[in-house]
Coordinates of C-alpha atoms in Angstrom, one line a residue:
M1 CA 0.2 0.0 -0.2
R2 CA 2.6 2.5 1.2
R3 CA 4.7 1.7 -2.5
L4 CA 1.4 2.6 -4.1
L5 CA 0.8 5.9 -2.4
T6 CA 4.3 6.6 -3.0
F7 CA 4.0 5.8 -6.9
I8 CA 0.3 7.9 -7.1
L9 CA 1.9 11.1 -5.3
S10 CA 5.1 10.5 -8.0
V11 CA 2.9 10.9 -10.6
G12 CA 0.8 13.6 -9.4
L13 CA 3.9 15.5 -8.9
V14 CA 4.9 15.0 -12.2
A15 CA 1.7 16.0 -13.9
A16 CA 1.6 19.0 -11.9
P17 CA 1.8 21.6 -14.0
Q18 CA 4.4 24.6 -14.1
I19 CA 3.7 27.6 -11.3
F20 CA 3.9 31.0 -12.6
A21 CA 3.3 33.9 -10.4
S22 CA 3.5 37.5 -11.6
A23 CA 3.0 41.0 -10.1
Q24 CA -0.2 42.0 -9.8
T25 CA 0.3 45.2 -7.7
G26 CA -1.9 47.5 -10.0
A27 CA -0.9 49.9 -12.3
Y28 CA 0.9 52.9 -12.2
A29 CA 2.9 56.0 -13.3
E30 CA 5.9 57.6 -12.2
I31 CA 8.3 60.2 -13.0
V32 CA 11.8 59.2 -13.1
A33 CA 13.7 61.9 -13.7
I34 CA 13.3 65.9 -14.5
D35 CA 15.8 67.8 -17.2
A36 CA 15.2 71.3 -16.7
Q37 CA 19.1 72.4 -18.1
N38 CA 16.9 73.7 -20.9
F39 CA 14.4 76.0 -19.4
P40 CA 11.9 77.1 -19.5
Q41 CA 11.7 73.6 -21.4
V42 CA 11.2 71.1 -19.0
S43 CA 11.2 67.5 -19.6
A44 CA 10.6 64.2 -17.9
L45 CA 11.0 60.5 -18.0
L46 CA 7.7 59.3 -17.3
D47 CA 6.3 54.9 -16.5
V48 CA 3.3 54.0 -16.6
F49 CA 2.6 50.9 -16.4
N50 CA -1.3 48.5 -16.0
A51 CA -2.3 46.0 -13.9
N52 CA -0.2 43.4 -15.7
G53 CA 2.7 45.2 -15.5
G54 CA 2.8 45.7 -19.1
F55 CA 4.0 49.2 -20.2
E56 CA 1.2 51.2 -21.6
S57 CA 2.3 52.5 -24.9
N58 CA -0.8 54.1 -26.6
L59 CA -0.7 57.6 -25.2
Q60 CA -0.9 60.6 -26.5
P61 CA 0.0 64.5 -24.9
S62 CA -3.6 65.0 -24.6
N63 CA -3.6 62.0 -22.4
L64 CA -1.5 64.1 -20.0
T65 CA -1.4 66.9 -17.8
V66 CA 1.3 68.1 -16.1
Y67 CA 0.9 69.7 -12.4
E68 CA 3.7 72.3 -11.8
D69 CA 3.6 73.6 -8.5
G70 CA 0.3 72.5 -8.4
Q71 CA -1.0 74.6 -11.7
P72 CA -1.6 73.0 -15.0
R73 CA 0.2 73.4 -18.2
P74 CA -0.2 71.0 -21.1
V75 CA 2.4 68.7 -22.7
D76 CA 4.3 69.7 -25.7
T77 CA 5.7 66.5 -26.8
L78 CA 5.1 62.9 -25.8
T79 CA 7.6 60.2 -27.3
Q80 CA 8.7 56.5 -26.8
L81 CA 12.6 56.2 -25.8
E82 CA 14.4 52.5 -25.8
V83 CA 17.0 52.6 -22.8
P84 CA 18.9 50.1 -21.6
V85 CA 18.6 47.8 -18.6
Q86 CA 21.0 47.2 -15.4
I87 CA 20.8 43.0 -14.9
V88 CA 22.0 41.1 -12.5
V89 CA 21.7 37.3 -12.4
A90 CA 22.4 35.7 -9.1
V91 CA 22.6 32.1 -8.9
N92 CA 22.8 30.8 -5.5
P93 CA 24.7 27.1 -6.0
A94 CA 22.8 24.1 -4.2
P95 CA 22.8 20.4 -4.9
A96 CA 19.1 20.9 -6.6
L97 CA 20.6 22.7 -9.1
D98 CA 23.1 20.0 -10.4
V99 CA 20.3 17.2 -10.0
R100 CA 20.3 15.3 -14.0
D101 CA 17.4 14.1 -16.1
S102 CA 16.9 10.7 -18.1
N103 CA 19.5 12.2 -20.3
G104 CA 21.7 12.9 -17.7
V105 CA 21.4 17.0 -18.2
A106 CA 21.7 18.9 -15.1
R107 CA 19.3 21.3 -14.0
F108 CA 21.6 24.4 -14.3
A109 CA 22.7 22.9 -17.4
R110 CA 19.1 23.6 -18.7
V111 CA 19.2 27.4 -17.2
V112 CA 22.3 28.0 -18.6
E113 CA 20.5 26.6 -22.4
A114 CA 17.8 29.5 -22.1
L115 CA 20.0 32.1 -20.6
Q116 CA 22.2 31.5 -23.7
N117 CA 18.7 31.7 -26.0
W118 CA 18.3 34.5 -24.6
T119 CA 21.9 36.5 -24.9
N120 CA 21.5 35.2 -28.5
S121 CA 18.3 37.3 -29.7
Q122 CA 19.7 39.9 -28.3
P123 CA 20.7 42.8 -31.1
A124 CA 24.7 43.3 -31.3
E125 CA 24.1 47.3 -30.3
S126 CA 22.2 45.9 -26.9
S127 CA 23.3 48.8 -24.5
D128 CA 22.3 46.6 -21.3
D129 CA 24.5 46.6 -18.5
L130 CA 24.7 42.6 -17.3
S131 CA 26.7 41.4 -13.8
L132 CA 26.5 37.9 -12.7
V133 CA 26.9 37.4 -8.9
S134 CA 27.1 34.0 -6.6
L135 CA 28.0 33.2 -3.4
S136 CA 31.6 33.6 -3.8
G137 CA 30.7 37.3 -4.7
S138 CA 30.8 39.2 -8.1
L139 CA 32.2 37.1 -11.4
I140 CA 31.3 40.0 -13.6
A141 CA 29.8 43.2 -13.1
H142 CA 28.0 45.7 -15.5
A143 CA 29.6 44.1 -18.3
S144 CA 28.0 43.5 -22.0
V145 CA 25.8 40.5 -23.1
K146 CA 28.6 38.9 -25.2
D147 CA 30.9 39.3 -22.0
W148 CA 28.9 38.6 -19.6
F149 CA 27.6 34.9 -21.8
V150 CA 31.5 34.2 -21.2
S151 CA 31.8 34.3 -18.0
L152 CA 28.6 32.4 -17.0
G153 CA 30.0 29.9 -19.5
S154 CA 33.3 29.3 -17.5
F155 CA 30.9 29.1 -14.4
K156 CA 31.6 25.6 -12.7
P157 CA 30.8 25.8 -8.5
D158 CA 30.7 22.3 -6.7
F159 CA 27.0 22.2 -6.5
R160 CA 26.9 19.2 -4.3
K161 CA 29.3 21.1 -1.7
S162 CA 27.5 24.2 -1.6
T163 CA 24.4 25.1 0.6
P164 CA 22.6 27.7 -0.5
N165 CA 21.6 31.2 1.3
L166 CA 20.6 34.6 0.9
Q167 CA 23.5 35.9 0.9
T168 CA 23.4 35.5 -3.1
L169 CA 20.4 38.1 -3.1
S170 CA 22.4 40.6 -0.9
I171 CA 25.8 40.8 -3.3
A172 CA 23.1 41.3 -6.1
L173 CA 21.4 44.0 -4.2
D174 CA 24.9 45.6 -3.9
T175 CA 25.5 45.1 -7.3
V176 CA 22.6 46.6 -9.0
N177 CA 23.1 50.0 -6.6
M178 CA 25.6 51.1 -9.3
P179 CA 24.9 54.6 -11.1
L180 CA 22.9 54.2 -13.5
K181 CA 24.6 55.1 -17.5
Q182 CA 21.6 57.0 -18.6
P183 CA 18.5 58.2 -17.3
G184 CA 15.2 56.2 -17.5
M185 CA 17.3 52.7 -17.1
K186 CA 15.7 50.4 -14.6
R187 CA 16.8 47.7 -12.6
A188 CA 16.5 43.9 -12.2
I189 CA 17.6 40.5 -10.6
L190 CA 17.4 37.1 -12.0
F191 CA 17.7 34.8 -9.1
I192 CA 18.1 31.4 -9.6
T193 CA 17.5 29.9 -6.6
P194 CA 16.6 26.2 -4.7
H195 CA 14.6 26.2 -1.9
L196 CA 16.4 27.1 1.4
D197 CA 16.1 25.3 5.2
D198 CA 15.4 28.1 6.6
P199 CA 12.4 28.1 9.5
N200 CA 12.6 31.8 9.8
I201 CA 12.9 32.9 6.2
D202 CA 10.1 35.1 6.2
N203 CA 11.9 37.1 8.5
T204 CA 15.3 36.9 7.5
I205 CA 14.0 38.0 3.5
A206 CA 12.2 41.2 4.6
P207 CA 14.8 43.6 5.0
L208 CA 16.2 42.3 1.1
I209 CA 12.8 42.6 0.3
Q210 CA 12.3 46.5 1.3
R211 CA 15.8 47.2 -0.1
A212 CA 14.7 46.0 -3.4
V213 CA 11.7 48.3 -3.0
Q214 CA 13.7 51.3 -2.0
L215 CA 16.1 50.6 -4.6
K216 CA 13.2 50.2 -7.4
V217 CA 14.7 46.6 -8.2
R218 CA 12.5 44.1 -9.8
V219 CA 13.2 40.8 -9.0
F220 CA 12.3 37.8 -11.1
V221 CA 12.6 34.2 -9.4
W222 CA 13.5 31.1 -11.3
F223 CA 12.8 28.4 -8.0
V224 CA 15.2 25.7 -9.6
D225 CA 14.2 22.5 -7.2
A226 CA 12.2 19.2 -6.8
E227 CA 8.4 19.8 -7.9
D228 CA 7.3 19.2 -3.9
Q229 CA 9.6 22.1 -3.1
F230 CA 7.7 24.3 -5.0
V231 CA 4.9 25.1 -2.2
S232 CA 7.5 25.2 0.4
P233 CA 8.0 28.2 3.0
S234 CA 10.9 29.4 1.2
A235 CA 9.4 29.0 -2.2
N236 CA 6.2 31.2 -0.8
A237 CA 9.0 33.8 0.7
F238 CA 10.7 33.9 -3.1
K239 CA 7.2 34.5 -4.5
S240 CA 6.1 37.6 -1.8
L241 CA 9.8 38.2 -3.1
A242 CA 8.5 39.0 -7.2
L243 CA 5.3 40.1 -6.4
Q244 CA 6.5 42.8 -3.8
T245 CA 9.4 43.9 -6.0
N246 CA 6.6 43.9 -9.3
G247 CA 8.7 40.7 -10.7
S248 CA 7.6 37.4 -11.2
F249 CA 8.4 33.9 -9.8
A250 CA 8.8 30.7 -12.5
T251 CA 9.6 27.4 -10.8
F252 CA 12.1 24.9 -13.1
S253 CA 12.0 20.9 -12.1
G254 CA 14.3 20.5 -14.5
V255 CA 11.6 19.0 -17.4
E256 CA 9.6 22.8 -17.7
S257 CA 10.6 24.8 -20.2
L258 CA 11.7 28.1 -18.9
P259 CA 10.2 31.5 -19.6
D260 CA 12.1 34.0 -21.8
P261 CA 13.8 36.5 -20.0
N262 CA 13.0 39.2 -22.6
I263 CA 9.5 38.4 -21.7
Y264 CA 11.3 40.5 -18.0
F265 CA 13.1 42.6 -19.5
A266 CA 11.1 44.1 -23.0
P267 CA 8.9 46.3 -21.1
L268 CA 11.8 47.5 -18.8
R269 CA 13.4 49.1 -22.3
R270 CA 11.0 51.4 -22.8
I271 CA 9.9 54.5 -21.2
H272 CA 8.1 57.9 -22.0
A273 CA 9.7 61.3 -22.3
L274 CA 8.1 64.2 -22.2
T275 CA 8.5 68.0 -22.7
Y276 CA 6.4 71.1 -21.7
T277 CA 7.1 75.1 -21.2
S278 CA 7.1 76.0 -17.5
A279 CA 5.5 79.1 -16.3
L280 CA 7.7 79.6 -13.4
T281 CA 9.0 83.0 -12.5
N282 CA 11.1 82.2 -9.6
A283 CA 14.0 80.2 -8.9
G284 CA 14.6 77.4 -6.0
D285 CA 12.5 73.7 -5.4
H286 CA 9.8 73.5 -7.3
T287 CA 6.9 70.1 -7.5
L288 CA 5.8 68.2 -10.7
N289 CA 3.4 65.6 -10.9
V290 CA 1.2 63.9 -13.9
N291 CA -2.0 63.2 -14.4
V292 CA -2.4 60.2 -16.9
E293 CA -5.5 59.1 -18.7
T294 CA -5.5 55.3 -19.5
P295 CA -8.1 52.8 -21.1
Q296 CA -8.0 51.3 -17.5
G297 CA -8.4 55.3 -15.8
N298 CA -6.6 57.7 -14.6
L299 CA -3.0 57.5 -13.0
S300 CA -1.3 60.3 -10.7
A301 CA 2.7 60.1 -11.0
P302 CA 3.7 61.1 -7.5
D303 CA 5.3 64.7 -6.9
Q304 CA 8.7 65.2 -7.7
T305 CA 10.9 67.6 -7.0
F306 CA 13.1 69.1 -9.0
S307 CA 15.1 72.9 -9.1
V308 CA 16.0 75.5 -11.2
D309 CA 17.2 78.9 -11.1
I310 CA 16.0 81.6 -12.8
Q311 CA 17.2 85.2 -13.3
P312 CA 15.9 87.9 -15.5
P313 CA 18.1 88.5 -18.6
N314 CA 20.9 91.1 -18.4
P315 CA 21.2 93.6 -21.8
I316 CA 24.7 94.9 -21.6
F317 CA 26.2 97.7 -24.6
V318 CA 28.5 96.9 -27.1
S319 CA 31.4 100.0 -27.3
P320 CA 28.6 102.3 -26.5
P321 CA 29.1 106.0 -27.8
L322 CA 30.5 108.3 -25.0
Q323 CA 31.0 111.3 -27.3
I324 CA 28.6 112.4 -30.3
T325 CA 29.8 115.3 -32.4
R326 CA 26.8 116.8 -35.1
Q327 CA 28.3 119.0 -36.8
P328 CA 27.7 119.9 -40.9
P329 CA 28.5 117.3 -43.6
A330 CA 32.6 117.8 -44.4
D331 CA 31.8 118.5 -47.8
D332 CA 29.1 121.2 -47.3
P333 CA 30.5 122.7 -44.4
Y334 CA 28.7 125.9 -44.2
N335 CA 25.2 124.3 -44.9
P336 CA 23.2 125.4 -41.8
D337 CA 20.0 123.0 -42.3
I338 CA 22.3 119.5 -42.5
L339 CA 23.8 118.2 -39.2
V340 CA 25.8 114.6 -39.5
P341 CA 25.6 112.3 -38.1
A342 CA 21.6 112.2 -37.9
E343 CA 21.3 108.8 -36.1
Q344 CA 23.4 106.6 -34.1
P345 CA 23.7 102.6 -34.1
I346 CA 23.6 100.9 -30.7
Q347 CA 24.6 97.5 -30.7
I348 CA 23.7 95.5 -27.2
I349 CA 24.0 91.8 -26.2
V350 CA 21.6 90.1 -23.6
E351 CA 23.0 87.4 -21.4
F352 CA 21.2 85.2 -18.9
P353 CA 23.0 85.0 -16.1
D354 CA 20.6 81.6 -14.8
G355 CA 22.1 79.6 -17.7
H356 CA 19.1 79.2 -19.5
T357 CA 18.7 81.0 -22.9
R358 CA 15.5 81.4 -23.6
D359 CA 13.5 84.1 -26.8
L360 CA 13.3 87.7 -26.2
K361 CA 10.0 89.6 -26.2
R362 CA 11.4 93.0 -26.2
T363 CA 14.1 95.2 -26.0
S364 CA 14.1 99.0 -25.6
L365 CA 16.1 101.9 -25.9
L366 CA 15.5 104.9 -23.2
V367 CA 17.6 108.3 -23.2
D368 CA 17.1 110.4 -20.2
G369 CA 14.3 108.1 -19.4
T370 CA 12.8 108.4 -22.7
I371 CA 12.0 105.4 -24.5
V372 CA 13.7 106.5 -28.2
A373 CA 13.9 102.8 -30.2
E374 CA 12.1 99.4 -29.5
N375 CA 12.1 95.7 -31.0
L376 CA 9.3 93.6 -30.9
K377 CA 10.5 91.1 -33.1
P378 CA 14.1 89.7 -34.0
P379 CA 16.8 91.4 -34.3
F380 CA 16.4 92.4 -30.5
D381 CA 20.6 93.5 -30.2
S382 CA 20.3 95.9 -32.3
F383 CA 18.9 100.0 -32.3
V384 CA 19.3 103.5 -34.2
W385 CA 19.0 106.4 -32.2
D386 CA 17.4 109.5 -33.6
L387 CA 19.7 112.2 -33.5
S388 CA 17.7 114.7 -35.8
A389 CA 15.9 116.5 -33.4
Y390 CA 19.2 117.0 -31.3
D391 CA 20.1 120.9 -32.3
E392 CA 22.1 121.9 -28.8
S393 CA 24.7 120.6 -27.3
G394 CA 24.6 118.4 -23.9
Q395 CA 25.0 114.9 -21.3
H396 CA 22.3 112.8 -22.1
T397 CA 22.4 108.9 -20.2
I398 CA 21.4 105.8 -22.4
V399 CA 20.1 102.5 -20.9
V400 CA 18.6 99.3 -22.8
E401 CA 15.8 97.0 -21.5
A402 CA 15.0 93.5 -22.2
E403 CA 12.1 91.4 -22.0
D404 CA 12.0 87.7 -21.7
S405 CA 9.2 85.0 -22.7
L406 CA 8.1 84.7 -18.6
G407 CA 7.8 88.3 -18.5
L408 CA 11.2 88.8 -16.2
T409 CA 12.6 92.3 -17.1
K410 CA 15.9 94.3 -15.8
S411 CA 18.0 97.0 -17.1
S412 CA 21.0 98.3 -18.1
M413 CA 23.8 100.5 -16.2
G414 CA 23.0 104.1 -17.6
I415 CA 25.6 105.5 -20.0
P416 CA 26.2 109.2 -20.2
V417 CA 27.0 110.2 -23.4
T418 CA 28.4 113.8 -24.6
L419 CA 26.5 115.1 -27.5
T420 CA 28.4 118.7 -29.1
V421 CA 26.4 120.0 -31.6
V422 CA 28.6 122.2 -34.1
M423 CA 26.6 124.8 -36.0
A424 CA 27.8 126.1 -39.5
P425 CA 28.7 129.6 -39.7
R426 CA 26.1 132.3 -40.9
G427 CA 26.0 136.1 -42.8
V428 CA 27.6 136.5 -45.8
Q429 CA 31.2 135.6 -45.0
A430 CA 29.6 132.5 -44.4
L431 CA 28.1 132.7 -48.1
F432 CA 30.9 133.4 -49.8
A433 CA 32.5 130.3 -48.2
R434 CA 30.1 128.0 -48.8
Y435 CA 30.0 129.1 -52.4
S436 CA 33.7 129.8 -52.8
S437 CA 34.5 126.9 -55.2
Y438 CA 31.4 128.1 -57.7
L439 CA 32.3 131.8 -57.1
V440 CA 36.4 130.6 -58.3
L441 CA 34.9 128.9 -61.2
G442 CA 33.1 131.5 -62.4
A443 CA 35.8 134.1 -62.3
L444 CA 38.1 131.3 -63.9
G445 CA 35.2 131.2 -66.6
L446 CA 35.4 135.2 -67.0
A447 CA 39.1 135.5 -67.0
G448 CA 39.6 132.3 -69.5
L449 CA 36.8 134.1 -72.0
A450 CA 38.4 137.7 -71.4
L451 CA 42.0 136.3 -72.2
L452 CA 40.2 134.6 -74.9
V453 CA 38.6 138.0 -76.6
I454 CA 42.2 139.3 -76.1
L455 CA 44.0 136.9 -77.8
L456 CA 41.5 136.9 -80.9
R457 CA 41.8 140.8 -81.0
S458 CA 45.3 140.5 -81.1
R459 CA 46.1 138.4 -84.3
R460 CA 43.0 140.8 -85.6
N461 CA 45.4 143.7 -85.3
V462 CA 48.7 141.8 -86.3
A463 CA 46.9 140.8 -89.5
S464 CA 45.5 144.5 -89.6
R465 CA 48.9 146.3 -89.5
K466 CA 50.6 144.2 -91.9
K467 CA 48.1 144.4 -94.3
S468 CA 48.1 148.2 -93.3
R469 CA 51.3 148.2 -94.1
E470 CA 51.2 147.1 -97.4
T471 CA 48.6 149.1 -98.4
K472 CA 50.3 152.2 -97.4
R473 CA 53.3 151.5 -99.8
S474 CA 50.8 151.2 -103.1
F475 CA 48.5 154.2 -102.1
D476 CA 49.4 157.4 -103.2
D477 CA 46.6 159.6 -101.7
P478 CA 48.4 161.8 -99.7
L479 CA 45.6 161.9 -96.9
T480 CA 46.9 158.5 -96.5
Q481 CA 50.6 158.8 -96.3
P482 CA 52.6 159.0 -93.2
V483 CA 52.4 162.5 -91.2
V484 CA 54.4 163.5 -88.6
S485 CA 51.8 166.0 -86.1
L486 CA 52.6 167.3 -82.7
T487 CA 49.6 166.0 -80.8
E488 CA 49.0 166.4 -77.7
P489 CA 51.0 163.9 -75.5
P490 CA 48.9 160.8 -74.5
A491 CA 47.7 160.2 -71.6
S492 CA 49.9 158.1 -69.3
A493 CA 49.5 153.8 -69.9
T494 CA 47.9 153.7 -66.7
K495 CA 45.2 156.0 -67.4
K496 CA 44.4 154.8 -70.9
V497 CA 44.3 150.8 -69.7
K498 CA 42.0 152.0 -67.1
T499 CA 39.8 155.3 -68.9
A500 CA 39.0 152.8 -72.1
P501 CA 37.4 149.9 -71.3
R502 CA 35.5 152.1 -68.5
Q503 CA 34.1 154.4 -71.4
L504 CA 32.9 151.5 -73.3
L505 CA 31.1 150.3 -70.4
R506 CA 29.3 153.9 -70.5
L507 CA 28.8 153.5 -73.9
Q508 CA 27.4 149.7 -73.7
A509 CA 25.5 150.2 -70.3
R510 CA 23.4 154.1 -71.7
P511 CA 22.0 152.9 -75.1
K512 CA 18.9 154.9 -74.6
R513 CA 20.7 157.8 -74.4
A514 CA 22.4 158.2 -78.0
Q515 CA 19.3 160.5 -78.9
D516 CA 20.6 162.7 -76.0
A517 CA 23.8 162.6 -77.4
P518 CA 25.3 166.3 -77.6
A519 CA 27.1 165.9 -81.3
R520 CA 27.8 162.4 -83.3
L521 CA 30.1 161.0 -86.3
V522 CA 28.5 159.9 -89.5
R523 CA 30.2 157.3 -91.5
L524 CA 30.8 158.7 -95.4
T525 CA 31.3 156.2 -97.9
S526 CA 34.3 157.4 -100.1
G527 CA 31.9 159.3 -102.4
G528 CA 30.8 161.4 -99.7
E529 CA 27.4 159.7 -98.8
P530 CA 26.3 158.5 -95.0
A531 CA 27.2 155.1 -95.5
N532 CA 25.0 152.3 -94.0
A533 CA 25.9 152.1 -90.5
A534 CA 25.0 153.2 -87.5
P535 CA 26.3 157.0 -86.4
I536 CA 28.5 157.1 -83.5
S537 CA 27.2 158.9 -80.6
L538 CA 29.6 160.7 -78.3
L539 CA 28.1 161.3 -75.1
E540 CA 31.1 161.1 -72.8
K541 CA 33.2 164.0 -72.0
E542 CA 36.1 161.6 -73.9
T543 CA 35.7 159.6 -76.3
T544 CA 39.1 157.5 -77.8
F545 CA 39.1 155.1 -81.2
G546 CA 41.3 152.7 -82.2
T547 CA 41.3 148.7 -82.8
D548 CA 42.2 147.5 -79.5
P549 CA 39.1 147.1 -77.5
V550 CA 40.7 147.3 -74.3
Q551 CA 42.2 151.0 -75.1
A552 CA 40.1 152.6 -77.2
A553 CA 36.4 153.0 -76.1
H554 CA 35.1 152.8 -79.6
V555 CA 36.3 150.3 -82.6
L556 CA 37.4 151.3 -85.6
D557 CA 38.0 148.0 -87.9
D558 CA 40.2 149.1 -90.8
A559 CA 44.1 148.4 -91.5
S560 CA 44.8 151.6 -91.7
I561 CA 43.5 152.5 -87.7
S562 CA 46.3 152.1 -84.9
S563 CA 45.3 150.1 -82.2
L564 CA 44.9 153.6 -80.1
H565 CA 43.9 156.1 -82.6
A566 CA 42.4 159.1 -81.2
R567 CA 40.2 161.2 -79.3
I568 CA 37.5 163.7 -79.3
K569 CA 37.1 165.6 -76.0
Q570 CA 34.0 167.6 -74.9
T571 CA 35.2 171.0 -73.7
E572 CA 34.0 173.3 -70.7
D573 CA 31.8 175.2 -73.4
K574 CA 30.3 172.7 -74.7
S575 CA 32.7 173.0 -78.2
F576 CA 34.4 169.7 -79.2
M577 CA 38.4 169.0 -79.8
I578 CA 39.9 166.1 -81.4
Y579 CA 43.4 164.9 -80.8
D580 CA 45.5 162.8 -82.5
Y581 CA 47.6 160.1 -80.6
G582 CA 50.7 159.5 -83.1
S583 CA 48.8 157.2 -85.4
V584 CA 50.4 155.6 -88.4
A585 CA 47.9 156.8 -90.9
G586 CA 47.3 160.0 -89.2
T587 CA 43.8 161.9 -88.4
W588 CA 42.3 164.5 -90.6
V589 CA 39.8 167.9 -90.3
N590 CA 39.0 168.6 -93.5
Y591 CA 42.0 167.0 -95.1
D592 CA 44.2 169.2 -92.7
P593 CA 45.9 166.7 -90.6
V594 CA 45.0 167.3 -86.6
A595 CA 48.2 169.4 -85.0
R596 CA 49.7 168.1 -81.8
E597 CA 47.6 171.0 -79.8
G598 CA 44.8 169.7 -81.2
R599 CA 41.7 171.0 -83.5
R600 CA 38.5 172.7 -82.8
L601 CA 35.6 170.6 -84.5
A602 CA 32.9 172.1 -85.8
H603 CA 29.3 171.0 -87.7
G604 CA 29.9 169.3 -90.6
D605 CA 33.8 168.9 -90.6
R606 CA 35.0 165.9 -92.1
I607 CA 37.3 163.5 -90.4
H608 CA 39.6 160.8 -91.7
F609 CA 40.6 158.1 -89.0
G610 CA 43.5 156.8 -91.5
R611 CA 40.8 155.7 -94.6
L612 CA 37.6 156.0 -92.4
V613 CA 35.6 159.2 -93.3
Y614 CA 32.9 160.8 -90.7
R615 CA 31.5 163.7 -90.9
F616 CA 30.8 166.0 -87.0
E617 CA 27.5 167.0 -86.7
L618 CA 26.4 168.8 -83.7
K619 CA 22.8 168.1 -81.9
Q620 CA 21.7 171.7 -82.6
A621 CA 23.2 172.1 -85.7
P622 CA 24.4 176.1 -87.2
P623 CA 23.9 177.3 -90.4
E624 CA 25.1 174.7 -92.9
S625 CA 28.3 176.2 -94.3
E626 CA 30.3 174.0 -97.5
P627 CA 33.7 172.6 -96.1
R628 CA 36.8 174.6 -96.9
V629 CA 39.9 173.6 -98.3
T630 CA 43.1 175.2 -97.1
S631 CA 46.4 174.5 -98.4
K632 CA 48.9 173.9 -95.6
K633 CA 52.0 176.8 -95.8

């Protein structure tokens, strides 16, 4: 009967299903990291798991609300990240792990085979942090998957002489409690253990469970032993360890299939990354929590505290002008209507002492407390100070003010600027100075024109004299022969030069007085008839005749005329005297040469200037008399 009962019990144990236990501690949300380095944009890593321990992946930004110091803020972005996992495999050696099946394969060999299949499925670029520990301590710590498996393959403990205890679990917790490679990583322990012969195991394991919970370490237990130990006190203690740390519990007697570790670790590699725009305006510690809407209901992540340094922007002048001089332009220094410069560029930089660069809302330039320029959109670092209204010297103070996107405002130190205004000279002197270049050009132009006229006249005089000499040789008329006459000494050269142009100007300036002239000269032809030429009005007290327009008031254009040939002078008794200037062809009155002392003219006298013949007429003519020819004795 005993043998029958033993057989039935053995069959029942073999046929018993494998025992799995997963965490059913409820869904939860947790903020695992907060980063305010890019303030006012704040980012956070958020874990959201459902009641089955699975990662909540189907979330949108609209499903989350951030509460910053109790004030709701919308979530700007929500993404899922892949993060590595820090895993410690802890092997608690004991004779139970060396029990072999009918094929002679030990239980631990089956465990190694399952772990090998898991490592082979990992991508080559896996960044998981793996460690292997046992009763003797850490065999390999924080290694890659490949190096870790090599260490596992070389692990050959003496299972028959080993006594299992909780020291292996304690070493695993020490190993996993190392700084994480990056924020958001999760910690996990795969604890491979048989039963422990410890009647007080519940009390012994309690501190380790508490420590694992504090470190947020998930403990996954592979209970490797005979099936009759699956309901032992130590099995129950290890099951409690897995459940309280959000891990799982599995049993293995050598004939069952071991769970795929990817089932444990894959959800731990995923995490939510959210960002939101902060509205904080004061530095110090602040609280943050997140409300999550899931299909199973709302979850609230516990408050997390973070610190941030917040200071207003600091505007600074870049090489501000300390002295500005407004004056007429260099190319027009006497212009009273223009002062330069009309504007002054101002350059600034805006620093953020808290290290959090953020957008600016405005920058303003103030002069003596009044805003003179303002930027409400980029660029915010440059101004143009309008100087057109400043026409008096004085000292002014410039200040720049900046306001950031948080509404924080700060002004720079005041910079004194001395403004000097230099006005253009005024009056006649300034007028001549302003237009001096034009006056000089005009004078040069007139001088050039006068010089050109003189040159042309001189050329004509030379030609006339040459022609006169040729004509004189063949001219038989005694009237055209050279006659040495005693004439009135000519006036000084200085007087002639000055008087002749003045008389010419008078004749040209008073053409309307010709009818009022007391006498005139009428041009006659060789036959004695009036020629088709305008009479010469004797308006001045003295009128000179010749070919040189500089010396003669009236120019006679003929080769027989000298440059300064003769002059007619009105006496005090209103009569007229004619004088010769020592001309080559001579001056004749009624065919008599004019003597040195001159000759008084009478109405109707015929005057020869060289070959040119004129008749002298008074305005109030006496009774006409025929000209008389007198012979020279």
